[in-house]
Coordinates of C-alpha atoms in Angstrom, one line a residue:
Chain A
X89 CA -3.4 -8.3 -31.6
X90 CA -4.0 -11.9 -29.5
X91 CA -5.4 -11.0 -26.2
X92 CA -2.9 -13.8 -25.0
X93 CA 0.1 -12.0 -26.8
X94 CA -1.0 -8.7 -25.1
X95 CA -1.2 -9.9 -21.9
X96 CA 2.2 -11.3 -21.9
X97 CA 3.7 -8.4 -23.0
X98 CA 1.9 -7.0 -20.0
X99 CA 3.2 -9.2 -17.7
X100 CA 7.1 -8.9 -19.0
X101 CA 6.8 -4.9 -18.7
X102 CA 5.2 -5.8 -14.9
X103 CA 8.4 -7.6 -13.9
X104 CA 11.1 -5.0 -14.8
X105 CA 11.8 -2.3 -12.4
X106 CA 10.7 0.9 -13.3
X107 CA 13.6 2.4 -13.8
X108 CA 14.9 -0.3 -16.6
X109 CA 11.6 0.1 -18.5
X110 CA 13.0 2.9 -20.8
X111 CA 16.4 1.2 -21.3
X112 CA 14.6 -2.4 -22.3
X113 CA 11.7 -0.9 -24.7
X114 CA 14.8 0.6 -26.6
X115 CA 16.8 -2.6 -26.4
X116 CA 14.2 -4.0 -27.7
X117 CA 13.2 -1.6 -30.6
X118 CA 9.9 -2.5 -31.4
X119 CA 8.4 0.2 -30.5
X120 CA 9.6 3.1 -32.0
X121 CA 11.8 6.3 -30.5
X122 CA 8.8 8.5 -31.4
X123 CA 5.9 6.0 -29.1
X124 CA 8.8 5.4 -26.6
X125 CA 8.5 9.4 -26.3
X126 CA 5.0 9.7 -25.6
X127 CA 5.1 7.0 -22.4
X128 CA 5.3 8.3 -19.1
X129 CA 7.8 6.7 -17.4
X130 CA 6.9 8.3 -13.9
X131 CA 3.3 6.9 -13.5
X132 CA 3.0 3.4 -11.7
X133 CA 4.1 0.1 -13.6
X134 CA 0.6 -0.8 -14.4
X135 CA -0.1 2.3 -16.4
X136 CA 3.1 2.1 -17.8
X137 CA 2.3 -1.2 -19.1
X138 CA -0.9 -1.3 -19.8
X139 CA 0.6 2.0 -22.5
X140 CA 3.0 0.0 -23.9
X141 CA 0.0 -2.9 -24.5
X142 CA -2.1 0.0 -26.4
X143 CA 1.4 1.3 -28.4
X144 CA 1.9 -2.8 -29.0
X145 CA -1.6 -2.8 -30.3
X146 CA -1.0 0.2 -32.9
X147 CA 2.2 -1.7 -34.2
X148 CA 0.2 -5.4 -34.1
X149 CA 2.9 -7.4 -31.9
X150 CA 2.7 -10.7 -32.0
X151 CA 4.1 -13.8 -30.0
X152 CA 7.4 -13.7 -31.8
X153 CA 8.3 -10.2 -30.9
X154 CA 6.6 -10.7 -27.4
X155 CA 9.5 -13.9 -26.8
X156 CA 11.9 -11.5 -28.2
X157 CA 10.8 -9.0 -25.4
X158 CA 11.3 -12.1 -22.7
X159 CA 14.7 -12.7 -24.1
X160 CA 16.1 -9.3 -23.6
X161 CA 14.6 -9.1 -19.9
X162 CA 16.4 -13.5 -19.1
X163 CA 19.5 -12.0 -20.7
X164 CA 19.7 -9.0 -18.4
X165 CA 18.6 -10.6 -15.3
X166 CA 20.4 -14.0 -15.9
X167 CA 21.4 -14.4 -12.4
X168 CA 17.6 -14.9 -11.8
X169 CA 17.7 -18.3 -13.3
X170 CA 19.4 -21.4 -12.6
X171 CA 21.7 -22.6 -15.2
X172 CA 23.0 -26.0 -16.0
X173 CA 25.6 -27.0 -17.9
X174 CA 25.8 -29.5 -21.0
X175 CA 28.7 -30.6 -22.8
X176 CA 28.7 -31.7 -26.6
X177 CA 30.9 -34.7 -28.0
X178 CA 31.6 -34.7 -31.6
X179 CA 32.5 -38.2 -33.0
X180 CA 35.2 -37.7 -34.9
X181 CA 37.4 -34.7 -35.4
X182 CA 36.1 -32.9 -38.1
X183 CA 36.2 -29.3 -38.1
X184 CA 33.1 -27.8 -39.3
X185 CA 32.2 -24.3 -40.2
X186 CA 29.3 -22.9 -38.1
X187 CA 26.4 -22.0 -40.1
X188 CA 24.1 -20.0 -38.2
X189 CA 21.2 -20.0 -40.3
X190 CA 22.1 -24.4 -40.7
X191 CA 22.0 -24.0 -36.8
X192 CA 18.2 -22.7 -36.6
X193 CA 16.9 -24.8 -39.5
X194 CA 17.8 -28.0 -38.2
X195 CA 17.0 -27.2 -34.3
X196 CA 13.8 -25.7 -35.3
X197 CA 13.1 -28.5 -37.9
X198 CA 13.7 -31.3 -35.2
X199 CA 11.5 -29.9 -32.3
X200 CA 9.0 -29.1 -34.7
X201 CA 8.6 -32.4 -36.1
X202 CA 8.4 -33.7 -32.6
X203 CA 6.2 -31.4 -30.7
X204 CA 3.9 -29.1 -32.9
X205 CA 3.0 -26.3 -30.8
X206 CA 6.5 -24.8 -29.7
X207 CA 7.4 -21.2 -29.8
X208 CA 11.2 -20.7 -30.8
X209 CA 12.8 -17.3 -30.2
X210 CA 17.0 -16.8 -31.4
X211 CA 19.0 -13.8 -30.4
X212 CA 22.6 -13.7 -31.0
X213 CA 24.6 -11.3 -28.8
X214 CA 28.1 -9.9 -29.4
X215 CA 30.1 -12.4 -27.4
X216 CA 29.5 -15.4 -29.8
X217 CA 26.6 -16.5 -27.4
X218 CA 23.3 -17.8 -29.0
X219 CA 20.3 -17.2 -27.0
X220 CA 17.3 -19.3 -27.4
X221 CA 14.1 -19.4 -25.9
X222 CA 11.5 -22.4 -26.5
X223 CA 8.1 -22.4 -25.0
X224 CA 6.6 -25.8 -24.6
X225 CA 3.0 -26.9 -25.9
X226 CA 1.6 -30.1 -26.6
X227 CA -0.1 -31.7 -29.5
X228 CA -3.7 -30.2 -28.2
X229 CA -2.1 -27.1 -26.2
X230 CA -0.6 -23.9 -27.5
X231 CA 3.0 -23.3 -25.6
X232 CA 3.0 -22.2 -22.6
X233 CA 4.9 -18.4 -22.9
X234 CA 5.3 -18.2 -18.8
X235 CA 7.4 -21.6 -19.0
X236 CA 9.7 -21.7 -21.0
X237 CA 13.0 -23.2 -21.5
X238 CA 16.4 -20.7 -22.4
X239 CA 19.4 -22.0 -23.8
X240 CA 22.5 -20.3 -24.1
X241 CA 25.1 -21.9 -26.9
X242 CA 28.5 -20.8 -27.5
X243 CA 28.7 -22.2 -30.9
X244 CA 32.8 -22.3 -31.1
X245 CA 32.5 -24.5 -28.0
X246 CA 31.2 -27.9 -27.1
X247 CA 29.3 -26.7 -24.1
X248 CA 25.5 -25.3 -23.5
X249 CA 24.2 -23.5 -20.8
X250 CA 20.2 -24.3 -20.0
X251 CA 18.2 -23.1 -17.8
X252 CA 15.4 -25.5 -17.9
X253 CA 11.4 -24.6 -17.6
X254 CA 9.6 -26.6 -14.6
X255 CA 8.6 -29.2 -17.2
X256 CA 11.1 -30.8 -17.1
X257 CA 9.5 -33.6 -19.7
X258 CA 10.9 -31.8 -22.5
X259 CA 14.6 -31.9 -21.7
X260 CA 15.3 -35.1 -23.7
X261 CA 13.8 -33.5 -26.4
X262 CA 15.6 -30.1 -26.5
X263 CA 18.5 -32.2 -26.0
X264 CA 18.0 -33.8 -28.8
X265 CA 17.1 -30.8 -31.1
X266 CA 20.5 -29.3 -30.2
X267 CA 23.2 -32.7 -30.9
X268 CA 21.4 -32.7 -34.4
X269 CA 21.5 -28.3 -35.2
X270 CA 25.2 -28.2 -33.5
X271 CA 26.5 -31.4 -35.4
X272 CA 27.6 -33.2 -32.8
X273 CA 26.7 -36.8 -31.5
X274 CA 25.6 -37.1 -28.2
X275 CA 25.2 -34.3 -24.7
X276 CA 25.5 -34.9 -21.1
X277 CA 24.8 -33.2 -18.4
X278 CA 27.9 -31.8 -15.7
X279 CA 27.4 -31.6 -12.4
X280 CA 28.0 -27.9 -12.4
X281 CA 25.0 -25.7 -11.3
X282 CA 25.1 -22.0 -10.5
X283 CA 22.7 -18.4 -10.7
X284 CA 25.6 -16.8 -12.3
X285 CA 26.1 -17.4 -15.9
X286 CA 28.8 -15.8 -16.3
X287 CA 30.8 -17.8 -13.6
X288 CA 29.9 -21.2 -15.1
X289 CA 30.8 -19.7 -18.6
X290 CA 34.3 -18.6 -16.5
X291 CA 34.7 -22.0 -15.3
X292 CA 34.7 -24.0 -18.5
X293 CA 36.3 -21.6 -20.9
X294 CA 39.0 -21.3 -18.1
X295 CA 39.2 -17.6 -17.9
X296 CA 39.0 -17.1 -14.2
X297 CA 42.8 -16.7 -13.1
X298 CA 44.6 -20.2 -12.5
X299 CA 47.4 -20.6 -10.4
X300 CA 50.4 -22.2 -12.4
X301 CA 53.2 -23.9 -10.9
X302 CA 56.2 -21.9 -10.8
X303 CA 60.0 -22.9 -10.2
X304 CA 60.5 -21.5 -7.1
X305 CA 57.7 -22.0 -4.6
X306 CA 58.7 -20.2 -1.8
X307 CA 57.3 -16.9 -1.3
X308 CA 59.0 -13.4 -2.7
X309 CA 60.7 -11.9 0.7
X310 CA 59.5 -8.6 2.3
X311 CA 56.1 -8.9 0.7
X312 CA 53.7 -7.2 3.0
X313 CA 50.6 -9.6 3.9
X314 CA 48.5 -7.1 5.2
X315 CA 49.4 -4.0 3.6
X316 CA 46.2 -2.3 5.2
X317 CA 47.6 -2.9 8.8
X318 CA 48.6 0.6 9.0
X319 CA 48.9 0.9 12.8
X320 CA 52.7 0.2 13.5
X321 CA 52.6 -0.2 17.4
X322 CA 50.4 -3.4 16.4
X323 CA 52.7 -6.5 16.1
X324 CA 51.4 -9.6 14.7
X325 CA 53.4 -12.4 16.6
X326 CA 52.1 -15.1 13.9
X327 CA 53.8 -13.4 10.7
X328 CA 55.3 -15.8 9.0
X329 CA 52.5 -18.2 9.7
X330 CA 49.8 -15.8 8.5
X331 CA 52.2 -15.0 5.1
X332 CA 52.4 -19.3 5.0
X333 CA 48.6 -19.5 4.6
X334 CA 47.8 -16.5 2.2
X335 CA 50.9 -18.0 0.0
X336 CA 49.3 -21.5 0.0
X337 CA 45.7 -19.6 -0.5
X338 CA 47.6 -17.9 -3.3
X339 CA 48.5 -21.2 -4.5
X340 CA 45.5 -23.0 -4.7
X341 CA 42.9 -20.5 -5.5
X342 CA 45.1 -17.6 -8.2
X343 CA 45.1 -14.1 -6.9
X344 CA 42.1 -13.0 -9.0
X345 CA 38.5 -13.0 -8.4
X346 CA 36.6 -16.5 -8.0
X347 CA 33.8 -18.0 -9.9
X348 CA 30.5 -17.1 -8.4
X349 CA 28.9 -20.5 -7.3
X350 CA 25.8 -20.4 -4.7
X351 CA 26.7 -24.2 -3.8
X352 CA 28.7 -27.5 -3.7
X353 CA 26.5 -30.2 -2.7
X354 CA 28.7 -33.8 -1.5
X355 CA 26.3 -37.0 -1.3
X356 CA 28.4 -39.3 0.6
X357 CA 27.9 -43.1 0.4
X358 CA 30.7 -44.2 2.8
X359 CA 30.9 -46.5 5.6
X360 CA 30.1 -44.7 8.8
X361 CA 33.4 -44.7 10.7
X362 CA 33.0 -45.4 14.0
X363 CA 35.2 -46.9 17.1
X364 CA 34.9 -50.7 16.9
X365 CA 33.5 -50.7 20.5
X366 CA 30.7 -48.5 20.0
X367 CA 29.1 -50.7 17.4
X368 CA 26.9 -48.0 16.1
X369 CA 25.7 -49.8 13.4
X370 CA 24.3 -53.1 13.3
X371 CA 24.7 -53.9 9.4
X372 CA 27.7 -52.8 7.8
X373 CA 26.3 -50.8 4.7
X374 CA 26.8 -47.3 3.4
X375 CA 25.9 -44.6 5.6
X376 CA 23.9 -42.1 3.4
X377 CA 24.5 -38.7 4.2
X378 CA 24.6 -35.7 2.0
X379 CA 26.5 -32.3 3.0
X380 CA 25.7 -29.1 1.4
X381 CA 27.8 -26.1 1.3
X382 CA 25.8 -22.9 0.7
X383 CA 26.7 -19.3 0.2
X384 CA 26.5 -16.0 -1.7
X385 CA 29.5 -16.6 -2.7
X386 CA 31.1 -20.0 -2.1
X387 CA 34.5 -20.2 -3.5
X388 CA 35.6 -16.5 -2.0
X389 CA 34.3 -17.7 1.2
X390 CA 36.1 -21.0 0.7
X391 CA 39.2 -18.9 0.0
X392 CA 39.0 -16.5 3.3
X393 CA 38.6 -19.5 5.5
X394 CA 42.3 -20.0 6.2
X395 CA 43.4 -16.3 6.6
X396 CA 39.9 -16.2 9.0
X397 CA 41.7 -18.9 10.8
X398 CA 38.5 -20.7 11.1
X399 CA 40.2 -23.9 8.9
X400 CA 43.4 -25.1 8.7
X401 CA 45.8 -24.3 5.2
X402 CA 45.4 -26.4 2.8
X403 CA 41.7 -26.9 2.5
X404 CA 41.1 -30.2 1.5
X405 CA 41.3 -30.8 -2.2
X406 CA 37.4 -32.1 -2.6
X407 CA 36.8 -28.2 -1.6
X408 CA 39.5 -26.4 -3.7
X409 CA 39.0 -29.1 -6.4
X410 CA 35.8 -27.5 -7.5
X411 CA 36.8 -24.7 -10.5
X412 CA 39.2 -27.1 -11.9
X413 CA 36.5 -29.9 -12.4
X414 CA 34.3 -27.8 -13.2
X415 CA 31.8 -29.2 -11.1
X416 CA 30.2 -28.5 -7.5
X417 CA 27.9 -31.5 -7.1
X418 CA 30.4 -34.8 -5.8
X419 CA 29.2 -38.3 -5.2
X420 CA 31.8 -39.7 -3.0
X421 CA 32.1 -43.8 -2.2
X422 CA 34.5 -46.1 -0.3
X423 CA 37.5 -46.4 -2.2
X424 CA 38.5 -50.4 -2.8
X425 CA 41.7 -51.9 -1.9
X426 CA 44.0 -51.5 0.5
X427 CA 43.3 -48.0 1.7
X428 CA 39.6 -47.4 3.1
X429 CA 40.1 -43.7 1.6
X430 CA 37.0 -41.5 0.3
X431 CA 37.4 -41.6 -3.8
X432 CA 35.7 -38.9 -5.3
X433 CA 33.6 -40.4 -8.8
X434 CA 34.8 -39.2 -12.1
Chain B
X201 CA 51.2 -8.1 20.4
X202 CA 48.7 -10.0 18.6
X203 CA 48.7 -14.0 18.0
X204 CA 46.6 -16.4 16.8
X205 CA 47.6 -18.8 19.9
X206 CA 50.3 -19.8 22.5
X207 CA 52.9 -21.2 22.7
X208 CA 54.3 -17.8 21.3
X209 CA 56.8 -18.4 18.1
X210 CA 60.1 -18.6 19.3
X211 CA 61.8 -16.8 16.3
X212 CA 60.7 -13.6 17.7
X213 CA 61.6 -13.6 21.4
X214 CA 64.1 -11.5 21.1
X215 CA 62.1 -8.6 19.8
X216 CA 59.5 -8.8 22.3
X217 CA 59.0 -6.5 25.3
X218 CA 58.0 -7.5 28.7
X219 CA 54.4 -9.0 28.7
X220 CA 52.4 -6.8 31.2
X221 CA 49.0 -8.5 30.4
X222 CA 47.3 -11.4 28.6
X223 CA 44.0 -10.5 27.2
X224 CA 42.5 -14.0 25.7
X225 CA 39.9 -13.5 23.5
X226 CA 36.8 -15.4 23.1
X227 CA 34.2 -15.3 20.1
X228 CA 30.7 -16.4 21.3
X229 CA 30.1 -17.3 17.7
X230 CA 33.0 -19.6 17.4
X231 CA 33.5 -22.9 19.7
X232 CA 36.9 -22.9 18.3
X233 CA 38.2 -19.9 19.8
X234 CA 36.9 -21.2 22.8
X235 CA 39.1 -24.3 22.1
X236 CA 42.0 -22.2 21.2
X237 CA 41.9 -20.3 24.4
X238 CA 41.8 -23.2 26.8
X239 CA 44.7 -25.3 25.0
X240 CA 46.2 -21.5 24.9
X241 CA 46.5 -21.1 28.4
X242 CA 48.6 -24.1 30.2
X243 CA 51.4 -21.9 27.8
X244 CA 51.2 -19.3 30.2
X245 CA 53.5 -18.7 33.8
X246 CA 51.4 -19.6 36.8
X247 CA 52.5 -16.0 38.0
X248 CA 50.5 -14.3 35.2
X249 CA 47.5 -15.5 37.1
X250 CA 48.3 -13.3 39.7
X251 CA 46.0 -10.4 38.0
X252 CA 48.0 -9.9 34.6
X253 CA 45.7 -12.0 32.6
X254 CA 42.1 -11.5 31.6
X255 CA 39.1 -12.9 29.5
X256 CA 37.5 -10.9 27.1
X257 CA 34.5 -12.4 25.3
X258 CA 33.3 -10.7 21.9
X259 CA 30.3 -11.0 20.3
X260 CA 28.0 -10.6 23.0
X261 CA 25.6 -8.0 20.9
X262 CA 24.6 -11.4 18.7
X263 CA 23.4 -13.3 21.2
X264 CA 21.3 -15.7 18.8
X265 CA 24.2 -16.7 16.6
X266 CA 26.2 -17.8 20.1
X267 CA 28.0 -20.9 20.0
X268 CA 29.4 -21.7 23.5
X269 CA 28.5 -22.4 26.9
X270 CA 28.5 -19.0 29.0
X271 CA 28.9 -21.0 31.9
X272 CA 32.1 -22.5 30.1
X273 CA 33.3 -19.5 30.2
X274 CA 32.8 -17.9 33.4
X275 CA 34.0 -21.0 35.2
X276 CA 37.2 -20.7 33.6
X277 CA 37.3 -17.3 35.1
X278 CA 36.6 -19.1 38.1
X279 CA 39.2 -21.8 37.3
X280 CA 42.2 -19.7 36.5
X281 CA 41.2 -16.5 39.2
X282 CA 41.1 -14.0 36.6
X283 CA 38.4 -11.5 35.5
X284 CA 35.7 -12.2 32.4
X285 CA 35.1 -9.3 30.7
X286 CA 32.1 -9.0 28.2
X287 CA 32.0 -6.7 24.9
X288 CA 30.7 -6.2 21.3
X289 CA 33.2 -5.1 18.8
X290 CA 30.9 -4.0 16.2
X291 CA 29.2 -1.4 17.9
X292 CA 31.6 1.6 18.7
X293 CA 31.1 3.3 21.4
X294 CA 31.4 -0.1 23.5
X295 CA 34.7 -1.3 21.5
X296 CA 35.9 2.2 22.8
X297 CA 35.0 1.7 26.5
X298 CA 36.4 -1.6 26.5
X299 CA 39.5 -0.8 25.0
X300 CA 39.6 2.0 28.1
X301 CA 39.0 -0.4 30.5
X302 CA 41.6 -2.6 29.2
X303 CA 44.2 0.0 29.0
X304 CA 43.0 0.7 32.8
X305 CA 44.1 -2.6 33.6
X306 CA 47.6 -2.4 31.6
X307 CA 48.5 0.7 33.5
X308 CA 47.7 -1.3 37.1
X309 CA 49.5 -4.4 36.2
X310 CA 52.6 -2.5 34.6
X311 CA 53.2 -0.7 38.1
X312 CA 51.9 2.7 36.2
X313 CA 49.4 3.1 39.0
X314 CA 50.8 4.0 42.7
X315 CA 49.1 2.2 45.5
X316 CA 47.0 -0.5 42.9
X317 CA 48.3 -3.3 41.9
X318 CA 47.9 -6.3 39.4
X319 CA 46.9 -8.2 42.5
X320 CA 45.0 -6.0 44.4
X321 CA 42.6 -5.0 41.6
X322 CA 42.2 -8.3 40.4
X323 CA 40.7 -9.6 43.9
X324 CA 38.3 -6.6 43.4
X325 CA 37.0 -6.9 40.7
X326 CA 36.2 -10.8 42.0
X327 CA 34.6 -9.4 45.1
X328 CA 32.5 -7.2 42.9
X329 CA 31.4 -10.2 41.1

């Protein structure tokens, strides 16, 4: 077995926690249940790995089942990574049948004619999702395996998920390879960024829970805001103001859980507003500023604000805006006309 | 009676008791409740200020993530003659002793308490100062 294949493997047993070794050996299946017996799953991770090196060794691993190993630990600790997302356009309307094996052929075939020394690992997993994993050489370099690029395609959809490798050169390219596998004519990328893969997949297949407009907007009566507010000899003077904002909240934001997003980044290029008399600026030019919005968790935050009573109901729209766009990064400028109004760009 | 801010909503008037004591409260973290309380108070009688009203700042265990001007506060102790008191809701053995103290204070300024009142503890509590 290649030294540089063993040492890999190494490294990929290294990161998982001990107690997940077990679980992704099986996942796995390389090895089989009989060599996964004789490991000792107590010891410290470096004798653990350096056993599943020697039981590597007896089966002769190579770099393919070592990227297969890498994939199963990025799928299971996606939220590690920071995904993208792309989205396809088709030029006309035809629909094609998916071919799987037409998928891996071409996207294989146009990186490879491109850039000789990739390494290209596919895993499909049940929910329709593609997995694939591309480590990056060039013409006089074998790939690099610690680098790599991951790419997550849901092949009834126009959308890819990437989660790019520090080289960053090779995006065009990969790109490239998947507009020509996939059939379509041309990618671009949304300004939508998260750790949570699952949350960006939420936001563009729509399945967190939308609020719909109903007929009648005003609230159901006797519906108990805070049904947790057991103590009865507490009386909230602000009642119907505090059942206002949660219905609003309600409104904007559905009752289910939010879409996990980390940020929403705004780059403003406005005019700085300022009283005439104070002349602040000299030149009248854009005032560059840009404001970000972090948190574990930014749209449930967003949505607790109001009921906090630390902002005012409704939230502005460029904040509530964000799932429905499917986007969290804004470039806002000076709207022309009339009305010197922020206009958010499409 | 709890309320996000004053004036009071008038739809409820009739359902409420007589008010024996204002407690506003202050988050150190937030300059807005700050705000809140000092647009808050021209709302109230001038004969609350006789003793029935008090400051109570929260927060006070996380000093580093404090917001406001302490001075702020204790001069509008100052300003409006009534006491500043100081807890930390999180931790429970003070949220207990405060919530004494304050039912201390209702009993005094609801006439529960023979030969105290509002007044008179309230310019002791200053003296103590």
């Amino acid at each position: 077995m290649d030294e540089t294949v063993a040492e890999y493997i190494r490294r990929t047993v290294l990161k998982i926690p001990r107690d997940e070794i077990k679980m992704m050996l099986q996942k796995w299946g390389f090895l089989s249940e009989a060599q996964l017996q004789t490991l000792n799953f107590h010891q410290i991770k470096d004798n653990i790995s350096q056993e599943v090196v020697q039981l590597c060794e007896e089966n002769s691993a190579d770099i393919k089942q070592a990227a297969a190993l890498d994939i199963i630990y990025n799928h299971f600790y996606q939220n590690k990574r920071m995904w993208s997302v792309y989205q396809m356009k088709k030029s006309g309307e035809e629909l094609e049948y998916f071919d799987i094996r037409d998928f891996k052929k071409k996207f294989k075939g146009r990186l490879r004619s491109a850039l000789k020394n990739v390494t290209i690992t596919f895993k499909e997993y049940e929910d329709n999702a593609i997995w694939i994993r591309v480590a990056w050489g060039t013409p006089y370099k074998k790939p690099n395996q610690y680098k790599p690029s991951y790419v997550v395609y849901h092949s009834q959809t126009p959308y890819v998920f990437i989660s790019a490798s520090v080289l960053k050169s090779n995006l065009p390219l990969l790109c490239q390879a998947l507009i020509v596998a996939s059939n379509y004519h041309d990618i671009r990328e949304m300004e939508l960024r998260s750790h949570s893969l699952n949350s960006l997949k939420d936001i563009v297949f729509k399945r967190y829970s939308q609020n719909f407009q109903t007929d009648t907007p005003e609230p159901l009566q006797g519906r108990n805001v805070e049904p947790e507010n057991a103590d009865i000899r507490i009386v909230q003077e602000n009642r119907s103001e505090k059942e206002r904002i949660h219905s609003l909240n309600e409104e904007v934001f559905g009752s289910g859980p939010q879409p996990k997003l980390e940020f929403a980044q705004y780059k403003l290029e406005t005019m700085f507003k300022s009283d005439p008399k104070m002349d602040v600026l000299d030149k009248k030019e854009p005032f560059r500023c840009l404001v970000k919005f972090s948190s574990p968790h930014l749209l449930e935050s967003l949505k607790s604000l109001a009921p906090a009573g630390m902002a005012d109901a409704p939230l502005s729209p460029l904040l509530t805006c964000i799932p429905h766009k499917a986007r969290n990064y804004f470039k806002i400028r000076e709207k022309k006309g009339l009305h010197p109004e922020s206009f958010v760009s499409p | 009676h709890l309320a996000t801010s004053l004036p009071l909503p008038s739809e409820r008037d009739h359902l409420r008791p007589r008010i024996d004591l204002v407690v506003f409260m202050i988050d150190i973290k937030s300059k807005y409740s700050l705000k809140n309380v000092e647009t808050s108070l021209p709302h109230v009688d001038a004969s609350f200020f006789l003793g029935k009203v008090c400051f109570l700042v929260t927060g006070v265990g996380r000093m580093n993530a404090c917001s406001i001007e302490m001075n702020a506060v204790c001069k509008l102790g100052e300003a409006y003659c009534s006491p500043v008191l100081f807890c930390e809701l999180e931790l429970e053995g003070v949220r207990a002793a405060t919530a004494q103290r304050l039912v201390r204070m209702l009993q005094i300024c609801a006439g529960h308490i023979r030969g105290v009142s509002a007044l008179s503890f309230v310019s002791l509590m200053r003296n103590s100062d």
